[in-house]
N, CA, C and O atoms as CSV, one atom per row, in Angstrom:
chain,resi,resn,atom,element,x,y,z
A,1,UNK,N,N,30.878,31.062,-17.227
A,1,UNK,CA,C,30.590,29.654,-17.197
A,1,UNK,C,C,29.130,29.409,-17.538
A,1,UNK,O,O,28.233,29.992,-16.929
A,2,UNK,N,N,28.924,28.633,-18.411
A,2,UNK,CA,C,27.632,28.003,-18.766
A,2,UNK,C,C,26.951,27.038,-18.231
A,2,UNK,O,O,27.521,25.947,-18.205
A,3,UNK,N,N,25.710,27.116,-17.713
A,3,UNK,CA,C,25.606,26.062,-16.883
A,3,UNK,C,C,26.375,25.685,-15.534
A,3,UNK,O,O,26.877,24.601,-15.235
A,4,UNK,N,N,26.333,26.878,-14.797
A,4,UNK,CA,C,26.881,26.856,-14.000
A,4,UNK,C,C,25.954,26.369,-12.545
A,4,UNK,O,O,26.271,25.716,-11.550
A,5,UNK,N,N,24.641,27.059,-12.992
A,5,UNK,CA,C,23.683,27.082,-12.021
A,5,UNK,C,C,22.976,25.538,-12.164
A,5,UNK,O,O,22.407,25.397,-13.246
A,6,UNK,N,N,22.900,24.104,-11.066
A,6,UNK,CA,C,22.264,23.558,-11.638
A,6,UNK,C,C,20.653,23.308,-12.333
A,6,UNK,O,O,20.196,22.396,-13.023
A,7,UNK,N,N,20.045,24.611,-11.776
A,7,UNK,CA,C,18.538,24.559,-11.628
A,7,UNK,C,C,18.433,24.529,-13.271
A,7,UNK,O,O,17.379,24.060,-13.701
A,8,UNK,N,N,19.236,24.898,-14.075
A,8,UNK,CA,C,18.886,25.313,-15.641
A,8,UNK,C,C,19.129,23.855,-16.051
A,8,UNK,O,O,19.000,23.740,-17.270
A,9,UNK,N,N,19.548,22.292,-15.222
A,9,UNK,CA,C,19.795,21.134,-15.878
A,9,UNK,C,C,18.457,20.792,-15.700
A,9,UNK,O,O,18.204,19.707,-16.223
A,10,UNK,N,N,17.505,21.325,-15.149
A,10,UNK,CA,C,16.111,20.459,-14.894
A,10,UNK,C,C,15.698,19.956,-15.575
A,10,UNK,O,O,16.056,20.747,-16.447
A,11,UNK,N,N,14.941,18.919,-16.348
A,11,UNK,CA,C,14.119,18.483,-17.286
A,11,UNK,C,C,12.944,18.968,-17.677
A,11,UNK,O,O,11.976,18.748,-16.950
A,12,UNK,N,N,12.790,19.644,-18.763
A,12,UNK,CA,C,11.940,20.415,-19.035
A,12,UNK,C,C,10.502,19.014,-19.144
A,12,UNK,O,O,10.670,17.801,-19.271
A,13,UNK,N,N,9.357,19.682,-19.051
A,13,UNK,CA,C,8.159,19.271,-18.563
A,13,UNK,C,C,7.528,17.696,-19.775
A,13,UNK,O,O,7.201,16.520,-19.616
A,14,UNK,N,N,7.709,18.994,-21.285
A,14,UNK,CA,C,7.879,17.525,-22.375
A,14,UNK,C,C,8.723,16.894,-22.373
A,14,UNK,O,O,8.362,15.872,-22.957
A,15,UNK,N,N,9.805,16.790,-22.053
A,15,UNK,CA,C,10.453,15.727,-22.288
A,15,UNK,C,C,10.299,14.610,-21.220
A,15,UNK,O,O,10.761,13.489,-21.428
A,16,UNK,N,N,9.622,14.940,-20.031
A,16,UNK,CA,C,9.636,14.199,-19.028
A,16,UNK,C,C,8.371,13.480,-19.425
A,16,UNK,O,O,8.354,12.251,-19.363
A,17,UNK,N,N,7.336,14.134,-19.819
A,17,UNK,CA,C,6.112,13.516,-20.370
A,17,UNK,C,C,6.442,12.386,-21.606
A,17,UNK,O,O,5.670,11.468,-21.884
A,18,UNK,N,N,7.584,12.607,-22.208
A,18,UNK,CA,C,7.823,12.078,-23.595
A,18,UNK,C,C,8.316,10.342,-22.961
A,18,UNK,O,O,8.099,9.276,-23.538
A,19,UNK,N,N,8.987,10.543,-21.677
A,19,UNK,CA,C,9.507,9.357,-21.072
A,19,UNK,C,C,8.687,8.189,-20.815
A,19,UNK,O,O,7.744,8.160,-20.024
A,20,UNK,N,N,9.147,7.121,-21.610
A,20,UNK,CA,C,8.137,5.776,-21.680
A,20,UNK,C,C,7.490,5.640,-20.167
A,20,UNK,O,O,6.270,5.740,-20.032
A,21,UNK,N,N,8.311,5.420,-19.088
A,21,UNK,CA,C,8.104,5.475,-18.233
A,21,UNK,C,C,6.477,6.320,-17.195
A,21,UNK,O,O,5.554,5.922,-16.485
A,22,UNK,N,N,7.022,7.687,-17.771
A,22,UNK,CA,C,5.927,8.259,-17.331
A,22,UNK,C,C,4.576,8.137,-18.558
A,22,UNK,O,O,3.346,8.141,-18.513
A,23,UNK,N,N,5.402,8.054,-19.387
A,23,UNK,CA,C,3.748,8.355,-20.703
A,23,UNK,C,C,2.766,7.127,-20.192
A,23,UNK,O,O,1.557,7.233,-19.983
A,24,UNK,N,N,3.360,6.249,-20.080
A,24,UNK,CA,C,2.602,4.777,-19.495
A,24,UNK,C,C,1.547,5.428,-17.552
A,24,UNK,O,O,0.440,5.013,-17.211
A,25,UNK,N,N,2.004,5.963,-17.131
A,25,UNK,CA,C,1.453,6.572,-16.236
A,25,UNK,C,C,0.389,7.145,-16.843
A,25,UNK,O,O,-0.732,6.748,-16.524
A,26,UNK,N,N,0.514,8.024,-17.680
A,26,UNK,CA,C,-0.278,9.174,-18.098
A,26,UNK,C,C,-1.416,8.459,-18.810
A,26,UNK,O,O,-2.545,8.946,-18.754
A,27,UNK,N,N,-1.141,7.115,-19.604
A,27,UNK,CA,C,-2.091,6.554,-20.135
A,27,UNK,C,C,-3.134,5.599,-18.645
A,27,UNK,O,O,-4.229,5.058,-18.797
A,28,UNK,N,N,-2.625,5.649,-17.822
A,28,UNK,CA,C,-3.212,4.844,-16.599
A,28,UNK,C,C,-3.852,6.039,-15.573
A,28,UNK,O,O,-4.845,5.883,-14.862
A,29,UNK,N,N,-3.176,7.053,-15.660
A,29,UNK,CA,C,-3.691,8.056,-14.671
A,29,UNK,C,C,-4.531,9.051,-14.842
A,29,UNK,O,O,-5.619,9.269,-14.310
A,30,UNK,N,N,-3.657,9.908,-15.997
A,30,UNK,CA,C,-4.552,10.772,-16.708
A,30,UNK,C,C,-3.266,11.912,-16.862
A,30,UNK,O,O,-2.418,12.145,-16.001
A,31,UNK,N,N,-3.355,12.411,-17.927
A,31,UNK,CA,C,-2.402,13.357,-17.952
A,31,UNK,C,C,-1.825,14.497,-17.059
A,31,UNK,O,O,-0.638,14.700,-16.805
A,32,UNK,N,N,-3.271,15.425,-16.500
A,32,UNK,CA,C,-3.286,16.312,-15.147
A,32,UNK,C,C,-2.264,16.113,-14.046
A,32,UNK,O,O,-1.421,16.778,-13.444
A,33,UNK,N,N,-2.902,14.470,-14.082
A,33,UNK,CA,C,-2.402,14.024,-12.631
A,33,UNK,C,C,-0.332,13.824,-12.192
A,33,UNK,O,O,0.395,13.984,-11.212
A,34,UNK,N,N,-0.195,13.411,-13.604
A,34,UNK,CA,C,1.101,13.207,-13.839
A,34,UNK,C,C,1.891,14.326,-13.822
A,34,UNK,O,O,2.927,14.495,-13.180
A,35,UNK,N,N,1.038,15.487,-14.970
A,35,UNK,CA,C,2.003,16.632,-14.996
A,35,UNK,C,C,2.192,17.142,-13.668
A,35,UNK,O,O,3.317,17.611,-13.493
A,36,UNK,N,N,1.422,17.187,-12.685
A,36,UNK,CA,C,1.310,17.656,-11.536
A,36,UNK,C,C,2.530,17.131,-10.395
A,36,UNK,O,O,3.041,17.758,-9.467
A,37,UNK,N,N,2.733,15.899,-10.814
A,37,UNK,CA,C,3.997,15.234,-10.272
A,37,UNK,C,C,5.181,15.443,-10.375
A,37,UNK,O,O,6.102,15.416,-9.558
A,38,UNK,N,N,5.081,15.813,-12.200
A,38,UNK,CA,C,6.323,16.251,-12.653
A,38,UNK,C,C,6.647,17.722,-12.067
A,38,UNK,O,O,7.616,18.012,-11.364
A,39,UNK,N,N,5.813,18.424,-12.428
A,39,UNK,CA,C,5.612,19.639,-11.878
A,39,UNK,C,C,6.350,19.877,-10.488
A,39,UNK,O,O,7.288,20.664,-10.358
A,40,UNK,N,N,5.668,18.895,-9.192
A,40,UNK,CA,C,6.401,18.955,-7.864
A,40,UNK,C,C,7.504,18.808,-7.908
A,40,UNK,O,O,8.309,19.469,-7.251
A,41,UNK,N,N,7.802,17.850,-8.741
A,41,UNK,CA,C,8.979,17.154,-8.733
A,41,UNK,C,C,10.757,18.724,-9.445
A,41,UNK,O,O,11.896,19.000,-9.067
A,42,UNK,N,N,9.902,19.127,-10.427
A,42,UNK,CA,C,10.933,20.299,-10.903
A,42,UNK,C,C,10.840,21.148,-9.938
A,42,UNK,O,O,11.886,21.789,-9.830
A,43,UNK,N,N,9.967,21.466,-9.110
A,43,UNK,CA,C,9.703,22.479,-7.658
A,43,UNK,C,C,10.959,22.111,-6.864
A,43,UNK,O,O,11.742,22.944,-6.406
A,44,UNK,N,N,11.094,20.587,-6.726
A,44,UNK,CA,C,12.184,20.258,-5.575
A,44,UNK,C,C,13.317,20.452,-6.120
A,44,UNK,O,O,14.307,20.642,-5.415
A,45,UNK,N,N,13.397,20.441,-7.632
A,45,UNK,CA,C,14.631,20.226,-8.068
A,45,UNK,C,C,15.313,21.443,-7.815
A,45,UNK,O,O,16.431,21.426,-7.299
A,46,UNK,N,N,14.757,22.475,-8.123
A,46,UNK,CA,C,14.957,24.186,-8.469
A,46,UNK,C,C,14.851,24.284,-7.270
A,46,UNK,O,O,15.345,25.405,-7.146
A,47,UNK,N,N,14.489,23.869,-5.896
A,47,UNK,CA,C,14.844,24.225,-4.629
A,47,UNK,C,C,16.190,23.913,-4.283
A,47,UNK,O,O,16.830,24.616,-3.501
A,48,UNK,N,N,16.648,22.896,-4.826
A,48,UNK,CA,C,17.544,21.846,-3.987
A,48,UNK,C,C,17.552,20.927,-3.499
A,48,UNK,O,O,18.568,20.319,-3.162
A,49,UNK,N,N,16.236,20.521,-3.303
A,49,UNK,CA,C,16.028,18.779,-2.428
A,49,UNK,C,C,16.142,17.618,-3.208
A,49,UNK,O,O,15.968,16.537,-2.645
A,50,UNK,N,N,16.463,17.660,-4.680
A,50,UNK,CA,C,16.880,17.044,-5.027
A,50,UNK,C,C,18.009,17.410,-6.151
A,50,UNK,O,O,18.388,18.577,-6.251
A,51,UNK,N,N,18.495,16.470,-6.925
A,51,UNK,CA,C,19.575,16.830,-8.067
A,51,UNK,C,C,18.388,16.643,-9.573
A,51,UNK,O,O,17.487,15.823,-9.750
A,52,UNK,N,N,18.879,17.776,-10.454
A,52,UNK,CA,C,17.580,17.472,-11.279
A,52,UNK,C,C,18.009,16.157,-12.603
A,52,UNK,O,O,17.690,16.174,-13.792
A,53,UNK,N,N,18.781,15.158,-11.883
A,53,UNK,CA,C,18.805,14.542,-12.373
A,53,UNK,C,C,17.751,12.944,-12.345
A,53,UNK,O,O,17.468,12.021,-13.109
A,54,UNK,N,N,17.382,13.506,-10.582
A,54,UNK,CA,C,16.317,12.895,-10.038
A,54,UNK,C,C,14.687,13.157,-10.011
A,54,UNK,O,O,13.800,12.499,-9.468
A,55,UNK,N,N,14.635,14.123,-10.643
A,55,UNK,CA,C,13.404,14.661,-10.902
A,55,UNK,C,C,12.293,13.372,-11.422
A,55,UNK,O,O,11.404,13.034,-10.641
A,56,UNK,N,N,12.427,12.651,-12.870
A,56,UNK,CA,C,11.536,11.694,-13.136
A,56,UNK,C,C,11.941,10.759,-12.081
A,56,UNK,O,O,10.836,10.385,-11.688
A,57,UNK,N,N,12.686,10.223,-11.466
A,57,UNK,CA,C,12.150,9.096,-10.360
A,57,UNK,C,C,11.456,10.286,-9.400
A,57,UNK,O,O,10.310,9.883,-9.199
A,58,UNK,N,N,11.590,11.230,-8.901
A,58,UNK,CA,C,10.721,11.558,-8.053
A,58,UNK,C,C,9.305,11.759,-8.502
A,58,UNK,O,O,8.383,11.556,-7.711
A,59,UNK,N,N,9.134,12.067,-9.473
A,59,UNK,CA,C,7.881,12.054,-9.998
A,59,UNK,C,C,7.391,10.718,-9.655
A,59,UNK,O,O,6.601,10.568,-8.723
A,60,UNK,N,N,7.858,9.651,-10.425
A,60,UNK,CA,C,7.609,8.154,-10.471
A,60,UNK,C,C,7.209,8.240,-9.536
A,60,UNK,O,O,5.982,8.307,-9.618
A,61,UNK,N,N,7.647,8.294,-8.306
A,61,UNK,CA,C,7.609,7.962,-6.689
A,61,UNK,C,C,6.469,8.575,-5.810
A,61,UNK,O,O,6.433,8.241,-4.626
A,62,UNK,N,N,5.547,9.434,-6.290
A,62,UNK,CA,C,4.938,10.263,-6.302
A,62,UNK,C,C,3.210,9.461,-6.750
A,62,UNK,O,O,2.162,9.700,-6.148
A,63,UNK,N,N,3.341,8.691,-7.716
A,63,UNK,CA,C,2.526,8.408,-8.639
A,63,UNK,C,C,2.119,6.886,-8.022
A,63,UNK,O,O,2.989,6.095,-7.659
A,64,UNK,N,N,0.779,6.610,-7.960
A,64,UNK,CA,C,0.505,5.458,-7.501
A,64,UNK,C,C,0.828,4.096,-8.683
A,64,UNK,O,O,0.659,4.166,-9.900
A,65,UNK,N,N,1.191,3.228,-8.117
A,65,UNK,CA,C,1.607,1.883,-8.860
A,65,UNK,C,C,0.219,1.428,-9.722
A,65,UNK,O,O,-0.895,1.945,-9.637
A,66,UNK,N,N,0.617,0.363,-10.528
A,66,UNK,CA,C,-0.281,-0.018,-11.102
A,66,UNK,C,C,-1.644,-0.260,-10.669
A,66,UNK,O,O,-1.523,-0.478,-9.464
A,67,UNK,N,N,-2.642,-0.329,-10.912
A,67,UNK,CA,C,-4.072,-0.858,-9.903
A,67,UNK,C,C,-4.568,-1.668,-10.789
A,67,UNK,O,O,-4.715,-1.398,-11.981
A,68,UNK,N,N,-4.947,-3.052,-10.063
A,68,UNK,CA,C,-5.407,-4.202,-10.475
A,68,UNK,C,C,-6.823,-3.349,-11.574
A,68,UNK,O,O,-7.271,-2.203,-11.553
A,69,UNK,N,N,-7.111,-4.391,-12.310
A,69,UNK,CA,C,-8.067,-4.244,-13.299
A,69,UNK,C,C,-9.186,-5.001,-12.807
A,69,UNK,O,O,-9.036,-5.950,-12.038
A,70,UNK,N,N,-10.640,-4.494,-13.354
A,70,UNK,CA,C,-11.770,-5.325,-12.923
A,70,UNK,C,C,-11.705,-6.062,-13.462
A,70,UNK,O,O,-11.296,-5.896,-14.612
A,71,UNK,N,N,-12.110,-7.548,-12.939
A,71,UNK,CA,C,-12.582,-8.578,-13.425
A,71,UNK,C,C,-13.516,-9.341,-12.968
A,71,UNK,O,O,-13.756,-9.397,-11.762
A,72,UNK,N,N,-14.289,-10.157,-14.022
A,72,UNK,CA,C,-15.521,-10.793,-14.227
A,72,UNK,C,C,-15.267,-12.277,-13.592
A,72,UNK,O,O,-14.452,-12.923,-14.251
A,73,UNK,N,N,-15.665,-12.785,-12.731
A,73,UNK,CA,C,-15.291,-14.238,-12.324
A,73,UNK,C,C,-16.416,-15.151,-12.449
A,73,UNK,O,O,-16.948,-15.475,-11.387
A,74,UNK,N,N,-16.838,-15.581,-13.411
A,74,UNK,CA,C,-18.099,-16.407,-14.189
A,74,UNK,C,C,-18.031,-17.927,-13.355
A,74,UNK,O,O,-19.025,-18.565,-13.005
A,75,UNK,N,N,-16.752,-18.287,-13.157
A,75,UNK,CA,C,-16.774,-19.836,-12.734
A,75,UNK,C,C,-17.545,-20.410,-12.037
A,75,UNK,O,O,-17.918,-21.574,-12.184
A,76,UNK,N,N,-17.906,-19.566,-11.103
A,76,UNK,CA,C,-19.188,-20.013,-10.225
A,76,UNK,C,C,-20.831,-19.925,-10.745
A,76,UNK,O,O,-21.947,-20.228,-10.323
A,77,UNK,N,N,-20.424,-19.524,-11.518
A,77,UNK,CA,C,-22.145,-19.651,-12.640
A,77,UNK,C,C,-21.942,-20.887,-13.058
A,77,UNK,O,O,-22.957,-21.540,-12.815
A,78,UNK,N,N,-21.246,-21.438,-13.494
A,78,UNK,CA,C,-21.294,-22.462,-14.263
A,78,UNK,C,C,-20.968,-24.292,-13.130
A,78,UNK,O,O,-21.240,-25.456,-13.424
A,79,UNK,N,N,-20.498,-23.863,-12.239
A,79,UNK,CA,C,-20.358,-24.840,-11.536
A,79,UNK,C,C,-21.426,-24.839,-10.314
A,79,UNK,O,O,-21.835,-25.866,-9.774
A,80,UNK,N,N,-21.769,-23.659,-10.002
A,80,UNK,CA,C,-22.846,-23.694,-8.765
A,80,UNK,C,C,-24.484,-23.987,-9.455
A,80,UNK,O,O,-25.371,-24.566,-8.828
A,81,UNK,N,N,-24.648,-23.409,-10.968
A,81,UNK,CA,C,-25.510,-24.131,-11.437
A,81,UNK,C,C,-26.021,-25.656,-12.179
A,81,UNK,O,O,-27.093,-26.048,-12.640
A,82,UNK,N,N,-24.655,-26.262,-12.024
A,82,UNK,CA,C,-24.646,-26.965,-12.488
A,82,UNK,C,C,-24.854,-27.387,-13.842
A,82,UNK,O,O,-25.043,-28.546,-14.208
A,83,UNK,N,N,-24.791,-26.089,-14.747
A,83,UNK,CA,C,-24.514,-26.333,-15.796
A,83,UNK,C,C,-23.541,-27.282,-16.644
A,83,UNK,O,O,-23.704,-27.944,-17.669
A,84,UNK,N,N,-22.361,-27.048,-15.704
A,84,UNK,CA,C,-21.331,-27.852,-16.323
A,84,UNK,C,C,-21.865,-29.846,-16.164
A,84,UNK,O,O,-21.565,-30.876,-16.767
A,85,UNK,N,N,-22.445,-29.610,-15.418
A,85,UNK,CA,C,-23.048,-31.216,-15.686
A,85,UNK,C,C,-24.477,-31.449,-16.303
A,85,UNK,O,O,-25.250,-32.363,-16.018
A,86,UNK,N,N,-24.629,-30.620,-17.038
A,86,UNK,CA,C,-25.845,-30.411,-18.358
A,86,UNK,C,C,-26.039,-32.432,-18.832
A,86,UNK,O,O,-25.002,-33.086,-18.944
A,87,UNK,N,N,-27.317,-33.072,-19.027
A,87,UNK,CA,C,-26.683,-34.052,-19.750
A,87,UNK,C,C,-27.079,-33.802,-21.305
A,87,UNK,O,O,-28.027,-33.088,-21.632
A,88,UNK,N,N,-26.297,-34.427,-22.153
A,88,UNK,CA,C,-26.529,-34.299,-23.634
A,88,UNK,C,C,-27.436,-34.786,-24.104
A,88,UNK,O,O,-28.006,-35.804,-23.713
A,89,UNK,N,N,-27.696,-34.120,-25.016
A,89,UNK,CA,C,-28.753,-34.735,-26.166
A,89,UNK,C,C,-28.388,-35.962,-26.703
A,89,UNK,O,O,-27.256,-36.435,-26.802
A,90,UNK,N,N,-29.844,-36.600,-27.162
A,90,UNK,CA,C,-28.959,-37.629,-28.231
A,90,UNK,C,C,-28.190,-37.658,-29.085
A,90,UNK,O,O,-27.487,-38.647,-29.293
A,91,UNK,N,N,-28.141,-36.570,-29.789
A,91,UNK,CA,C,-27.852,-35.792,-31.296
A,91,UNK,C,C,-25.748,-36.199,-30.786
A,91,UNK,O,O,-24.834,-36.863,-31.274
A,92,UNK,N,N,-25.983,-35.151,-29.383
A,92,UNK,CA,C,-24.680,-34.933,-29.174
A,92,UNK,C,C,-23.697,-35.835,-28.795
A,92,UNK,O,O,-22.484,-35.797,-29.001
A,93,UNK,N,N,-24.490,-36.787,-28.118
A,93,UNK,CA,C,-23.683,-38.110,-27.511
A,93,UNK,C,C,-23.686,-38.916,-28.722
A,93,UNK,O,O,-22.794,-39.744,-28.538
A,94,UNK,N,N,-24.304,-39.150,-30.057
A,94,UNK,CA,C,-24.155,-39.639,-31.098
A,94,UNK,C,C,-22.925,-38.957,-31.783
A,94,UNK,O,O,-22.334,-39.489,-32.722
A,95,UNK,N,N,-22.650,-37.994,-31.362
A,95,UNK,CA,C,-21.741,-37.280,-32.244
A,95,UNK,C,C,-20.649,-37.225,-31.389
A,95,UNK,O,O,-19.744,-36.792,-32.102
A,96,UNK,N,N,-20.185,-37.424,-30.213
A,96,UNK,CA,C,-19.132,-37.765,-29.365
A,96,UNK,C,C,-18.709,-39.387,-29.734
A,96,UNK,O,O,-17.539,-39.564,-30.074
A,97,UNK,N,N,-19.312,-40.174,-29.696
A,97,UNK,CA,C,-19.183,-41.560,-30.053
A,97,UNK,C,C,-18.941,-41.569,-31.463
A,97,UNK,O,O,-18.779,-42.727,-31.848
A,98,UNK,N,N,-18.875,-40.937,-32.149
A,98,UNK,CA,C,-18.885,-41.002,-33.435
A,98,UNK,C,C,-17.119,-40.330,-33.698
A,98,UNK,O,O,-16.209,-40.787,-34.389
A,99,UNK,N,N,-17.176,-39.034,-32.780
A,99,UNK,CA,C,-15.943,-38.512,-32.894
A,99,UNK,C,C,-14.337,-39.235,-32.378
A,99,UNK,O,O,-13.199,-38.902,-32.709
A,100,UNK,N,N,-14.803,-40.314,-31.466
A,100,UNK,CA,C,-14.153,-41.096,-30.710
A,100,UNK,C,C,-13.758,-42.055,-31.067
A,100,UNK,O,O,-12.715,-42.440,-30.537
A,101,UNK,N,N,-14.280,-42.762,-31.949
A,101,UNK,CA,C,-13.918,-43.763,-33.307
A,101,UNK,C,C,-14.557,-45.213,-32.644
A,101,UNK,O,O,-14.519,-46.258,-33.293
């Protein structure tokens, strides 16, 4: 019988890397970190604690979720300085009245 043993269904390491799923990890995490998951993850499979059909969700599961991105929050420059109530030039209020018909 072929394939009798399930440890030989495991998912070999590229192809698990090849998975949209994880490649998107790998671009957020770093490659190391992922293979290392996958890695545990074929450990459990080839033990038994899991079916190696579960291997990439265990990996997944393994792997921290997305992490917010830095961001720049300017709004308060512009309203605590009061910039946003700048008054205009003549030039410009001639050219608002002008645009306004």
């Amino acid at each position: 019988m072929r394939d009798a043993d399930p440890r030989r269904r495991v998912p070999r390491t590229d192809v698990l890397l090849a998975d949209p799923r994880l490649a998107a990890a790998v671009d957020r995490l770093g490659r190391d970190r992922v293979k290392a998951a996958i890695v545990a993850a074929q450990a459990r499979a080839r033990a038994g604690e899991i079916t190696p059909d579960r291997v990439r969700d265990a990996a997944l599961a393994v792997l921290p979720a997305a992490t917010p991105a830095a961001v720049l929050n300017a709004t308060g420059v512009v309203l605590h300085t009061n910039l946003g109530r700048a008054p205009l030039s003549a030039a410009a209020v001639a050219a608002v009245a002008a645009a306004a018909g």
